[in-house]
Tab-separated table of C-alpha atoms in Angstrom:
chain	number	residue	atom	x	y	z
E	1293	LEU	CA	10.379	12.767	5.820
E	1294	SER	CA	9.600	15.265	3.432
E	1295	PRO	CA	11.451	16.028	0.538
E	1296	ARG	CA	12.653	19.191	2.134
E	1297	GLY	CA	13.335	17.263	5.295
E	1298	ASP	CA	11.105	19.940	7.603
E	1299	VAL	CA	8.355	17.569	8.366
E	1300	VAL	CA	7.946	14.157	9.190
E	1301	ALA	CA	4.802	12.054	8.524
E	1302	LEU	CA	3.920	9.282	10.637
E	1303	THR	CA	1.139	6.864	11.572
E	1304	VAL	CA	-0.122	6.622	15.131
E	1305	ALA	CA	-1.990	3.565	16.410
E	1306	LYS	CA	-4.234	3.050	19.669
E	1307	PRO	CA	-6.039	0.091	20.989
E	1308	ASP	CA	-9.707	0.240	20.482
E	1309	THR	CA	-10.532	-2.407	23.146
E	1310	SER	CA	-14.494	-2.252	22.588
E	1311	ARG	CA	-13.928	-3.170	18.980
E	1312	ASP	CA	-11.068	-5.359	19.156
E	1313	ARG	CA	-8.793	-3.593	16.809
E	1314	TYR	CA	-6.441	-0.526	16.380
E	1315	ASP	CA	-7.427	3.047	15.439
E	1316	SER	CA	-5.000	4.769	13.405
E	1317	ARG	CA	-4.334	8.103	12.064
E	1318	VAL	CA	-1.710	9.890	9.884
E	1319	TRP	CA	0.043	12.771	11.980
E	1320	ILE	CA	2.583	15.429	10.519
E	1321	LEU	CA	5.287	16.581	12.754
E	1322	ASP	CA	7.186	19.886	12.070
E	1323	ALA	CA	11.045	18.717	12.611
E	1324	ASP	CA	11.824	22.007	14.140
E	1325	ARG	CA	9.324	22.867	16.156
E	1326	GLY	CA	8.221	19.256	17.390
E	1327	ALA	CA	4.393	20.122	17.374
E	1328	PRO	CA	2.233	17.169	16.244
E	1329	ILE	CA	-0.886	17.580	14.088
E	1330	TYR	CA	-2.919	14.801	13.092
E	1331	VAL	CA	-4.093	15.048	9.236
E	1332	THR	CA	-6.227	12.439	8.819
E	1333	GLN	CA	-9.794	11.434	10.620
E	1334	GLY	CA	-9.224	7.779	10.848
E	1335	PRO	CA	-9.912	5.094	12.178
E	1336	SER	CA	-7.842	2.928	9.921
E	1337	ASP	CA	-5.687	5.273	8.130
E	1338	ALA	CA	-1.849	4.539	7.078
E	1339	GLY	CA	1.277	4.322	4.914
E	1340	ALA	CA	1.842	8.145	4.351
E	1341	VAL	CA	4.170	8.693	1.443
E	1342	TRP	CA	5.433	12.472	0.589
E	1343	SER	CA	4.783	13.609	-3.100
E	1344	PRO	CA	8.321	14.275	-4.856
E	1345	ARG	CA	7.568	18.185	-4.328
E	1346	GLY	CA	6.337	17.567	-0.652
E	1347	ASP	CA	3.142	19.556	-1.016
E	1348	LEU	CA	0.803	16.515	-1.130
E	1349	LEU	CA	0.692	13.364	1.337
E	1350	ALA	CA	-0.785	10.182	0.015
E	1351	TYR	CA	-2.069	7.418	2.336
E	1352	HIS	CA	-4.520	4.835	2.423
E	1353	ARG	CA	-7.848	4.106	4.237
E	1354	VAL	CA	-8.846	0.374	4.701
E	1355	SER	CA	-12.619	-0.215	4.874
E	1356	ASP	CA	-14.269	-1.636	8.019
E	1357	ASP	CA	-14.187	-5.206	6.649
E	1358	GLY	CA	-10.403	-4.636	5.767
E	1359	ARG	CA	-10.689	-6.092	2.047
E	1360	ARG	CA	-10.826	-2.780	0.333
E	1361	ALA	CA	-8.819	0.394	0.761
E	1362	GLU	CA	-9.243	3.888	-0.533
E	1363	LEU	CA	-6.187	5.986	-1.737
E	1364	ARG	CA	-6.428	9.562	-0.470
E	1365	LEU	CA	-4.307	12.855	-0.956
E	1366	VAL	CA	-3.723	15.725	1.564
E	1367	ASP	CA	-2.903	18.967	0.153
E	1368	VAL	CA	-0.800	20.017	3.336
E	1369	GLY	CA	-0.709	23.722	2.236
E	1370	ARG	CA	-4.483	24.093	2.145
E	1371	GLY	CA	-5.484	21.538	4.388
E	1372	THR	CA	-7.614	19.419	2.024
E	1373	ASP	CA	-8.083	15.882	2.201
E	1374	PHE	CA	-9.693	14.154	-0.870
E	1375	ALA	CA	-10.121	10.661	-2.212
E	1376	VAL	CA	-8.107	9.575	-5.521
E	1377	ALA	CA	-9.244	5.910	-6.137
E	1378	GLU	CA	-10.543	3.003	-4.744
E	1379	LEU	CA	-8.421	0.028	-4.423
E	1380	PRO	CA	-9.295	-3.578	-4.359
E	1381	ALA	CA	-7.209	-4.383	-1.256
E	1382	PRO	CA	-5.050	-2.247	1.093
E	1383	PRO	CA	-1.862	-1.573	-0.508
E	1384	VAL	CA	1.380	-3.482	1.213
E	1385	SER	CA	3.867	-0.629	-0.261
E	1386	LYS	CA	3.443	2.508	-2.261
E	1387	VAL	CA	5.769	5.066	-3.893
E	1388	TRP	CA	5.103	8.255	-6.035
E	1389	LEU	CA	7.206	8.270	-9.736
E	1390	SER	CA	6.144	11.839	-10.553
E	1391	GLU	CA	3.750	14.479	-9.217
E	1392	ASN	CA	0.923	12.686	-10.562
E	1393	LEU	CA	1.765	8.862	-11.035
E	1394	MET	CA	2.026	6.393	-8.019
E	1395	VAL	CA	2.831	2.851	-7.974
E	1396	VAL	CA	1.464	0.733	-5.277
E	1397	ALA	CA	1.842	-3.118	-4.296
E	1398	LEU	CA	-1.572	-4.968	-3.883
E	1399	PRO	CA	-2.414	-8.487	-2.891
E	1400	THR	CA	-3.915	-9.837	-6.121
E	1401	ARG	CA	-5.820	-13.271	-6.865
E	1402	LEU	CA	-3.766	-15.115	-9.617
E	1403	TYR	CA	-6.908	-16.901	-10.404
E	1404	ASP	CA	-10.862	-17.181	-10.207
E	1405	GLU	CA	-11.946	-19.985	-7.740
E	1406	GLU	CA	-15.298	-21.834	-7.571
E	1407	PRO	CA	-16.914	-20.637	-4.175
E	1408	GLY	CA	-15.971	-23.220	-1.848
E	1409	VAL	CA	-13.341	-25.103	-3.899
E	1410	HIS	CA	-9.535	-24.118	-3.337
E	1411	VAL	CA	-7.182	-25.325	-6.359
E	1412	ILE	CA	-3.848	-26.170	-4.490
E	1413	ARG	CA	-1.078	-25.589	-7.088
E	1414	SER	CA	1.729	-25.383	-4.383
E	1415	TRP	CA	1.541	-25.995	-0.658
E	1416	PRO	CA	3.458	-22.887	0.834
E	1417	LEU	CA	3.857	-23.148	4.572
E	1418	TRP	CA	3.000	-19.859	5.279
E	1419	PHE	CA	-0.294	-18.869	6.591
E	1420	ASN	CA	-2.214	-15.394	6.397
E	1421	GLY	CA	-4.719	-16.046	9.290
E	1422	ARG	CA	-7.668	-16.827	6.691
E	1423	GLY	CA	-6.370	-19.429	4.703
E	1424	PHE	CA	-3.247	-20.502	2.937
E	1425	VAL	CA	-1.677	-17.672	0.445
E	1426	HIS	CA	-1.471	-20.204	-2.391
E	1427	ASN	CA	-3.802	-17.869	-4.561
E	1428	VAL	CA	-2.622	-14.345	-3.625
E	1429	ARG	CA	0.534	-12.928	-4.857
E	1430	LEU	CA	1.501	-8.922	-4.615
E	1431	GLN	CA	1.380	-7.008	-7.806
E	1432	LEU	CA	2.203	-3.790	-9.079
E	1433	TYR	CA	-0.467	-1.433	-10.008
E	1434	ALA	CA	-0.197	2.399	-11.255
E	1435	ILE	CA	-2.536	5.138	-10.129
E	1436	ASP	CA	-2.949	8.574	-12.070
E	1437	THR	CA	-3.302	10.926	-9.013
E	1438	ARG	CA	-5.189	13.440	-11.079
E	1439	GLY	CA	-7.908	11.107	-12.386
E	1440	GLY	CA	-7.686	8.268	-10.041
E	1441	VAL	CA	-7.090	5.577	-12.810
E	1442	VAL	CA	-5.966	2.351	-11.685
E	1443	GLU	CA	-4.103	0.122	-13.910
E	1444	ARG	CA	-2.394	-3.170	-13.233
E	1445	VAL	CA	1.219	-3.336	-14.417
E	1446	THR	CA	2.293	-6.631	-13.697
E	1447	ARG	CA	0.903	-10.202	-14.079
E	1448	ASP	CA	3.355	-12.253	-12.312
E	1449	GLU	CA	3.491	-15.470	-10.561
E	1450	TYR	CA	5.742	-13.828	-7.887
E	1451	SER	CA	5.203	-11.075	-5.417
E	1452	TYR	CA	6.537	-7.532	-5.371
E	1453	ALA	CA	7.154	-7.151	-1.722
E	1454	TYR	CA	8.636	-3.899	-1.273
E	1455	ILE	CA	9.124	-1.173	-4.079
E	1456	ALA	CA	11.150	2.160	-4.198
E	1457	PRO	CA	11.204	4.950	-6.707
E	1458	HIS	CA	14.435	4.755	-9.209
E	1459	PRO	CA	16.520	7.805	-8.952
E	1460	ARG	CA	15.465	8.970	-12.595
E	1461	GLY	CA	11.553	8.445	-11.808
E	1462	ASP	CA	10.995	6.332	-14.586
E	1463	ARG	CA	10.799	2.896	-12.948
E	1464	VAL	CA	10.466	1.291	-9.749
E	1465	LEU	CA	13.002	-0.884	-7.848
E	1466	ALA	CA	11.300	-3.846	-6.420
E	1467	SER	CA	12.122	-6.755	-4.144
E	1468	VAL	CA	10.872	-9.887	-5.588
E	1469	ILE	CA	9.685	-13.120	-3.789
E	1470	LYS	CA	9.680	-15.729	-6.671
E	1471	ASP	CA	8.772	-18.781	-4.108
E	1472	PRO	CA	5.948	-18.159	-1.565
E	1473	ALA	CA	7.196	-21.314	0.532
E	1474	GLN	CA	10.821	-19.053	0.516
E	1475	PRO	CA	9.457	-15.501	1.552
E	1476	TYR	CA	12.790	-14.495	3.151
E	1477	ARG	CA	14.611	-15.252	-0.188
E	1478	THR	CA	14.168	-12.179	-2.492
E	1479	ALA	CA	15.854	-10.574	-5.596
E	1480	LEU	CA	15.553	-7.071	-7.081
E	1481	ALA	CA	14.074	-6.390	-10.067
E	1482	PHE	CA	13.657	-2.881	-12.135
């Protein structure tokens, strides 16, 4: 929902059976008229978040291999769509702190591994479809939306699962997973 409460942004996905995947686009819906308009080209666009003033809409576009993403902005008034930054992985969560600053939670490797060799430091029961999640945590990154600079903010052994802006706009509130074997147990952190 936009800050003014008059426009809703949502992701619409439809199956593409020929490619065995879902194609997704970001749409906006005028709350009064109910007329939907798609604002992105797809095929892998998601995670729309309104800027504090409501004039920009941030979303991410996932690469074809699913391993990288591009943070993009739509200037809703002008109808322009442009890339802001390349991300090393698709974001799990993103928030605006100000008109020019976003914070995103990205899956991040804790340490480099030798190809074909996995160092098991713990044995979590959760599985991500590609292997055990022993070496990946969700870390926070700050993005300057004017220049596209991406800077890692946290370097922790635990994951920042969900983030929300603090009312003052100077920090984020995060749901933190300290034990990957128990992702349902979280703590709050500022």
